[in-house]
PDB file of C-alpha atoms in Angstrom:
ATOM      1  CA  MET A  30      44.266  -5.617  42.762  1.00 88.00           C
ATOM      2  CA  ILE A  31      44.817  -9.482  44.034  1.00 94.00           C
ATOM      3  CA  ILE A  32      47.898  -8.168  44.241  1.00 96.00           C
ATOM      4  CA  GLN A  33      47.519  -5.892  47.470  1.00 95.00           C
ATOM      5  CA  VAL A  34      45.098  -8.300  48.548  1.00 96.00           C
ATOM      6  CA  ILE A  35      47.817 -10.811  48.575  1.00 96.00           C
ATOM      7  CA  ALA A  36      50.195  -8.658  50.240  1.00 96.00           C
ATOM      8  CA  ALA A  37      47.339  -7.733  52.622  1.00 96.00           C
ATOM      9  CA  PHE A  38      47.345 -12.238  54.179  1.00 97.00           C
ATOM     10  CA  PHE A  39      50.909 -11.702  54.012  1.00 97.00           C
ATOM     11  CA  ALA A  40      51.021  -8.365  56.416  1.00 95.00           C
ATOM     12  CA  THR A  41      48.056 -10.027  58.756  1.00 96.00           C
ATOM     13  CA  LEU A  42      50.403 -13.690  58.903  1.00 95.00           C
ATOM     14  CA  PHE A  43      53.150 -11.760  59.880  1.00 96.00           C
ATOM     15  CA  PHE A  44      51.688  -9.241  61.873  1.00 95.00           C
ATOM     16  CA  SER A  45      49.674 -12.685  64.212  1.00 95.00           C
ATOM     17  CA  ILE A  46      53.608 -14.575  64.611  1.00 95.00           C
ATOM     18  CA  ILE A  47      54.394 -11.106  66.433  1.00 94.00           C
ATOM     19  CA  PHE A  48      51.149 -10.944  68.383  1.00 92.00           C
ATOM     20  CA  ASN A  49      52.229 -14.794  69.170  1.00 93.00           C
ATOM     21  CA  ILE A  50      48.931 -16.475  67.562  1.00 93.00           C
ATOM     22  CA  SER A  51      49.925 -20.805  67.644  1.00 92.00           C
ATOM     23  CA  LYS A  52      50.742 -21.281  65.518  1.00 94.00           C
ATOM     24  CA  ASN A  53      47.714 -23.560  63.686  1.00 93.00           C
ATOM     25  CA  GLN A  54      45.599 -20.512  63.033  1.00 95.00           C
ATOM     26  CA  LEU A  55      48.190 -18.054  61.591  1.00 95.00           C
ATOM     27  CA  LEU A  56      46.621 -18.717  57.992  1.00 96.00           C
ATOM     28  CA  TYR A  57      43.168 -18.600  59.136  1.00 96.00           C
ATOM     29  CA  CYS A  58      44.640 -15.244  60.370  1.00 95.00           C
ATOM     30  CA  GLY A  59      45.992 -13.850  57.072  1.00 96.00           C
ATOM     31  CA  ILE A  60      42.505 -15.669  54.868  1.00 96.00           C
ATOM     32  CA  ASN A  61      40.999 -13.721  57.489  1.00 96.00           C
ATOM     33  CA  GLY A  62      42.811 -10.000  56.970  1.00 96.00           C
ATOM     34  CA  ALA A  63      43.446 -10.380  53.260  1.00 97.00           C
ATOM     35  CA  ILE A  64      39.004 -10.919  52.557  1.00 97.00           C
ATOM     36  CA  GLY A  65      38.446  -7.658  54.736  1.00 96.00           C
ATOM     37  CA  TRP A  66      40.884  -6.265  52.596  1.00 96.00           C
ATOM     38  CA  LEU A  67      39.134  -7.212  49.960  1.00 97.00           C
ATOM     39  CA  VAL A  68      35.886  -6.521  50.258  1.00 96.00           C
ATOM     40  CA  TYR A  69      37.429  -3.125  51.032  1.00 96.00           C
ATOM     41  CA  LEU A  70      39.248  -2.700  47.646  1.00 95.00           C
ATOM     42  CA  LEU A  71      35.805  -3.985  45.581  1.00 94.00           C
ATOM     43  CA  THR A  72      33.460  -1.308  47.730  1.00 94.00           C
ATOM     44  CA  ILE A  73      36.204   1.254  47.900  1.00 92.00           C
ATOM     45  CA  ASN A  74      34.458   2.946  44.207  1.00 88.00           C
ATOM     46  CA  ILE A  75      31.124   1.879  45.352  1.00 86.00           C
ATOM     47  CA  ASP A  76      31.077   5.257  47.958  1.00 78.00           C
ATOM     48  CA  SER A  77      33.585   6.954  50.459  1.00 88.00           C
ATOM     49  CA  ILE A  78      36.150   5.373  51.890  1.00 92.00           C
ATOM     50  CA  ILE A  79      34.616   5.083  55.375  1.00 94.00           C
ATOM     51  CA  PHE A  80      31.461   3.563  54.853  1.00 95.00           C
ATOM     52  CA  SER A  81      33.961   1.078  52.981  1.00 95.00           C
ATOM     53  CA  THR A  82      36.946   1.061  55.795  1.00 96.00           C
ATOM     54  CA  PHE A  83      32.983  -0.174  57.833  1.00 96.00           C
ATOM     55  CA  LEU A  84      32.064  -3.033  55.096  1.00 96.00           C
ATOM     56  CA  GLY A  85      35.813  -4.676  55.538  1.00 96.00           C
ATOM     57  CA  ALA A  86      35.402  -4.367  59.381  1.00 97.00           C
ATOM     58  CA  LEU A  87      31.767  -5.834  59.579  1.00 97.00           C
ATOM     59  CA  THR A  88      33.411  -9.011  57.024  1.00 97.00           C
ATOM     60  CA  ILE A  89      36.385  -9.053  59.050  1.00 97.00           C
ATOM     61  CA  SER A  90      34.262  -8.751  62.258  1.00 97.00           C
ATOM     62  CA  ILE A  91      31.882 -11.649  61.062  1.00 96.00           C
ATOM     63  CA  ILE A  92      34.341 -14.028  59.570  1.00 96.00           C
ATOM     64  CA  ALA A  93      36.082 -13.858  63.434  1.00 96.00           C
ATOM     65  CA  HIS A  94      32.757 -14.885  65.454  1.00 95.00           C
ATOM     66  CA  ILE A  95      31.924 -17.838  62.867  1.00 94.00           C
ATOM     67  CA  LEU A  96      36.659 -18.866  62.970  1.00 95.00           C
ATOM     68  CA  SER A  97      35.676 -18.723  66.825  1.00 94.00           C
ATOM     69  CA  LYS A  98      32.797 -21.382  66.663  1.00 93.00           C
ATOM     70  CA  ILE A  99      34.307 -23.394  64.581  1.00 93.00           C
ATOM     71  CA  ARG A 100      37.423 -23.847  65.639  1.00 93.00           C
ATOM     72  CA  LYS A 101      36.507 -22.641  69.745  1.00 93.00           C
ATOM     73  CA  THR A 102      39.654 -19.809  70.073  1.00 93.00           C
ATOM     74  CA  PRO A 103      38.799 -16.260  71.284  1.00 93.00           C
ATOM     75  CA  VAL A 104      37.110 -14.075  68.860  1.00 94.00           C
ATOM     76  CA  THR A 105      40.270 -11.939  69.830  1.00 93.00           C
ATOM     77  CA  VAL A 106      42.542 -14.042  67.754  1.00 94.00           C
ATOM     78  CA  TYR A 107      41.216 -13.297  64.638  1.00 95.00           C
ATOM     79  CA  LEU A 108      40.177 -10.458  65.219  1.00 95.00           C
ATOM     80  CA  ILE A 109      42.397  -8.095  66.509  1.00 93.00           C
ATOM     81  CA  ALA A 110      44.648 -10.099  63.408  1.00 93.00           C
ATOM     82  CA  GLY A 111      42.181  -9.497  61.079  1.00 94.00           C
ATOM     83  CA  ILE A 112      42.390  -6.107  61.615  1.00 95.00           C
ATOM     84  CA  ILE A 113      45.338  -5.097  60.625  1.00 94.00           C
ATOM     85  CA  PRO A 114      45.720  -3.425  57.212  1.00 94.00           C
ATOM     86  CA  LEU A 115      42.654  -1.574  57.794  1.00 94.00           C
ATOM     87  CA  VAL A 116      43.968   0.880  60.412  1.00 93.00           C
ATOM     88  CA  PRO A 117      44.779   4.197  59.246  1.00 92.00           C
ATOM     89  CA  GLY A 118      48.150   4.119  59.570  1.00 92.00           C
ATOM     90  CA  ALA A 119      49.366   5.920  56.940  1.00 94.00           C
ATOM     91  CA  ILE A 120      46.756   8.602  57.151  1.00 95.00           C
ATOM     92  CA  LEU A 121      47.551   9.025  60.140  1.00 95.00           C
ATOM     93  CA  TYR A 122      51.502   9.646  59.669  1.00 96.00           C
ATOM     94  CA  LYS A 123      50.218  12.440  57.059  1.00 96.00           C
ATOM     95  CA  ALA A 124      48.517  14.088  59.769  1.00 96.00           C
ATOM     96  CA  ILE A 125      51.757  14.037  62.869  1.00 96.00           C
ATOM     97  CA  TYR A 126      53.608  15.007  59.224  1.00 97.00           C
ATOM     98  CA  ASN A 127      51.842  17.615  58.810  1.00 96.00           C
ATOM     99  CA  ILE A 128      51.051  18.913  61.905  1.00 96.00           C
ATOM    100  CA  VAL A 129      55.356  18.829  61.990  1.00 96.00           C
ATOM    101  CA  ILE A 130      55.698  21.155  58.279  1.00 96.00           C
ATOM    102  CA  GLN A 131      52.288  23.091  60.511  1.00 95.00           C
ATOM    103  CA  ASP A 132      50.426  22.785  57.395  1.00 95.00           C
ATOM    104  CA  TYR A 133      47.528  23.148  60.595  1.00 95.00           C
ATOM    105  CA  ASP A 134      45.051  22.927  58.082  1.00 96.00           C
ATOM    106  CA  MET A 135      45.936  19.273  56.438  1.00 96.00           C
ATOM    107  CA  SER A 136      46.727  17.912  60.171  1.00 96.00           C
ATOM    108  CA  THR A 137      42.996  18.824  61.295  1.00 97.00           C
ATOM    109  CA  TYR A 138      41.787  16.965  57.213  1.00 96.00           C
ATOM    110  CA  TYR A 139      43.838  13.686  58.190  1.00 96.00           C
ATOM    111  CA  GLY A 140      43.826  13.821  62.118  1.00 96.00           C
ATOM    112  CA  ILE A 141      39.702  14.034  61.629  1.00 96.00           C
ATOM    113  CA  GLN A 142      39.839  11.011  58.508  1.00 95.00           C
ATOM    114  CA  ALA A 143      41.664   8.942  60.655  1.00 95.00           C
ATOM    115  CA  ILE A 144      39.638   9.033  63.729  1.00 96.00           C
ATOM    116  CA  GLU A 145      36.650   8.779  61.272  1.00 96.00           C
ATOM    117  CA  LEU A 146      37.961   5.058  59.799  1.00 96.00           C
ATOM    118  CA  ALA A 147      38.381   4.395  63.594  1.00 96.00           C
ATOM    119  CA  CYS A 148      35.093   5.202  64.667  1.00 96.00           C
ATOM    120  CA  ALA A 149      34.327   2.764  60.862  1.00 96.00           C
ATOM    121  CA  ILE A 150      36.714   0.392  62.805  1.00 97.00           C
ATOM    122  CA  ALA A 151      34.564  -0.117  66.621  1.00 96.00           C
ATOM    123  CA  VAL A 152      30.828   0.428  65.004  1.00 97.00           C
ATOM    124  CA  ALA A 153      31.907  -2.929  62.898  1.00 97.00           C
ATOM    125  CA  VAL A 154      33.056  -4.790  65.824  1.00 96.00           C
ATOM    126  CA  PHE A 155      30.441  -3.219  67.651  1.00 96.00           C
ATOM    127  CA  LEU A 156      27.556  -4.148  65.842  1.00 95.00           C
ATOM    128  CA  VAL A 157      29.143  -8.378  64.566  1.00 95.00           C
ATOM    129  CA  ALA A 158      29.769  -8.419  68.594  1.00 92.00           C
ATOM    130  CA  SER A 159      26.659  -7.494  70.193  1.00 91.00           C
ATOM    131  CA  VAL A 160      23.883  -8.719  67.850  1.00 89.00           C
ATOM    132  CA  THR A 161      26.783 -12.330  68.333  1.00 82.00           C
ATOM    133  CA  LYS A 162      26.472 -11.947  72.437  1.00 75.00           C
ATOM    134  CA  SER A 163      22.411 -11.649  71.655  1.00 56.00           C
ATOM    135  CA  PRO A 164      20.540 -13.404  74.088  1.00 58.00           C
ATOM    136  CA  ARG A 165      18.498 -14.617  70.697  1.00 54.00           C
ATOM    137  CA  MET A 166      21.430 -16.359  69.511  1.00 50.00           C
ATOM    138  CA  LYS A 167      22.158 -17.946  72.788  1.00 51.00           C
ATOM    139  CA  LYS A 168      21.089 -21.450  71.959  1.00 50.00           C
TER     140      LYS A 168
END
């Protein structure tokens, strides 16, 4: 598990470099991605992959909003970079691969799973964004 968290840190860090994020923010982006992946790994055995992805994305979104307030930087700097480890790329690959080999049952299974994971990420990000933008929070 430690190796996976370290790998998530570096994956997020290197994607942040590709996204041309300021050098001052790179470490925070990497830590955000690593923490989100850690939450995902800790909850994967408790419930489904969808719920674990939701909790990981929720954690990343909360941390991104906190960091943006503290460091006076846009939320997207930390949010987009931090979400990278949770993006269902391998599952999308399996869906397309099964289309190519004409196994439509498996491609449908993986395609639906990828959509569910993407929706879990989107709902988590939206939930935190809507709570932080509420009138009560602005003081």
